[in-house]
Amino acid sequence: MYIGHYAAAAALLAVAPETPVLPIAVAVAWPDVVWSGLVASGVEKVRVDPSSPLQSTIRFTWYPYSHSLVLSAALTLIPALAFGLIYQSTWVGIAFWLGAVSHWLLDVPVHGKDLPILGRVGSRDGRGDRFVGWGLWSRPRLAFVAEYTFFALVALTTAPRSALVGLLAGALLLHLLNANSFFGFTRGNPTGTPRRYAGFALAGFAAAIAWFTLAWQ
Ligand SMILES: [Zn+2]
């Protein structure tokens, strides 16, 4: 999931409007930011099918540090503490943690059954762990419409009026830039390798962080 994660950011900011936007925009992307770095350094594993751009063909084979419910939530206490200290606010730390945990929850509907619950890094291939994911990505057209609709509905009910145009238009633009992974316009996967795929994801989230932070005013 990509822009859909910003529905959680919008909800958090609606609950506590005084919260600075940037740490929340980073928080909902955090697991994927960490994931990009860990894939690039070879710690976490992903398999990219060079012959297909579709999101459903990406195999997330090993990502317990960035994308498990329990271990990732525990590890996220570190950046949450850092953001709390930077902003001199306990709430910013808590909100960062909530935003980062929401990422895993919102990944569950779209991912295949590859999201670990515990994140058992000691066991080979996460054996003994449970994996969840409802697999909406295997119905890409529905997934494409559902992700934008979900974001738009949450934004419409939570965002300040003045921010709505920027939020809805920016989300649509970013979602359209990601459309190849839903509709398969290209024959092969333009990224091709795990490292380049991770770099592409990181660039996408950097753009999303900038968009959301600027749009939410
Ligand atoms: Zn993710």
JSON list of N, CA and C and ligand atoms in Angstrom, two decimals, residues 1 5 31-32 63 67 103 107 111 205, ligand 1:
[
{"chain": "A", "resi": 1, "resn": "MET", "atom": "N", "xyz": [0.84, -1.20, 0.00]},
{"chain": "A", "resi": 1, "resn": "MET", "atom": "CA", "xyz": [0.00, 0.00, 0.00]},
{"chain": "A", "resi": 1, "resn": "MET", "atom": "C", "xyz": [0.88, 1.25, 0.00]},
{"chain": "A", "resi": 5, "resn": "HIS", "atom": "N", "xyz": [-1.72, 4.67, 3.08]},
{"chain": "A", "resi": 5, "resn": "HIS", "atom": "CA", "xyz": [-1.17, 4.83, 4.43]},
{"chain": "A", "resi": 5, "resn": "HIS", "atom": "C", "xyz": [-1.43, 6.23, 4.99]},
{"chain": "A", "resi": 31, "resn": "PRO", "atom": "N", "xyz": [7.89, 1.96, 8.08]},
{"chain": "A", "resi": 31, "resn": "PRO", "atom": "CA", "xyz": [8.27, 0.58, 7.80]},
{"chain": "A", "resi": 31, "resn": "PRO", "atom": "C", "xyz": [8.84, 0.39, 6.38]},
{"chain": "A", "resi": 32, "resn": "ASP", "atom": "N", "xyz": [8.32, 1.13, 5.41]},
{"chain": "A", "resi": 32, "resn": "ASP", "atom": "CA", "xyz": [8.83, 0.99, 4.04]},
{"chain": "A", "resi": 32, "resn": "ASP", "atom": "C", "xyz": [10.15, 1.71, 3.85]},
{"chain": "A", "resi": 63, "resn": "TYR", "atom": "N", "xyz": [11.01, -10.11, 5.73]},
{"chain": "A", "resi": 63, "resn": "TYR", "atom": "CA", "xyz": [11.09, -8.71, 6.19]},
{"chain": "A", "resi": 63, "resn": "TYR", "atom": "C", "xyz": [10.55, -8.55, 7.62]},
{"chain": "A", "resi": 67, "resn": "HIS", "atom": "N", "xyz": [8.47, -5.31, 8.80]},
{"chain": "A", "resi": 67, "resn": "HIS", "atom": "CA", "xyz": [7.05, -5.59, 8.55]},
{"chain": "A", "resi": 67, "resn": "HIS", "atom": "C", "xyz": [6.47, -6.73, 9.38]},
{"chain": "A", "resi": 103, "resn": "HIS", "atom": "N", "xyz": [0.87, 1.32, 9.71]},
{"chain": "A", "resi": 103, "resn": "HIS", "atom": "CA", "xyz": [1.37, 0.88, 8.40]},
{"chain": "A", "resi": 103, "resn": "HIS", "atom": "C", "xyz": [1.17, -0.63, 8.23]},
{"chain": "A", "resi": 107, "resn": "ASP", "atom": "N", "xyz": [-1.29, -2.60, 5.64]},
{"chain": "A", "resi": 107, "resn": "ASP", "atom": "CA", "xyz": [-0.70, -3.50, 4.65]},
{"chain": "A", "resi": 107, "resn": "ASP", "atom": "C", "xyz": [-1.44, -4.84, 4.61]},
{"chain": "A", "resi": 111, "resn": "HIS", "atom": "N", "xyz": [-1.57, -7.00, 1.00]},
{"chain": "A", "resi": 111, "resn": "HIS", "atom": "CA", "xyz": [-0.48, -7.97, 0.81]},
{"chain": "A", "resi": 111, "resn": "HIS", "atom": "C", "xyz": [-1.01, -9.39, 0.72]},
{"chain": "A", "resi": 205, "resn": "PHE", "atom": "N", "xyz": [8.04, 7.13, -1.40]},
{"chain": "A", "resi": 205, "resn": "PHE", "atom": "CA", "xyz": [7.63, 7.59, -0.07]},
{"chain": "A", "resi": 205, "resn": "PHE", "atom": "C", "xyz": [8.23, 8.95, 0.28]},
{"chain": "B", "resi": 1, "resn": "ZN", "atom": "ZN", "xyz": [4.79, -1.67, 3.77]}
]
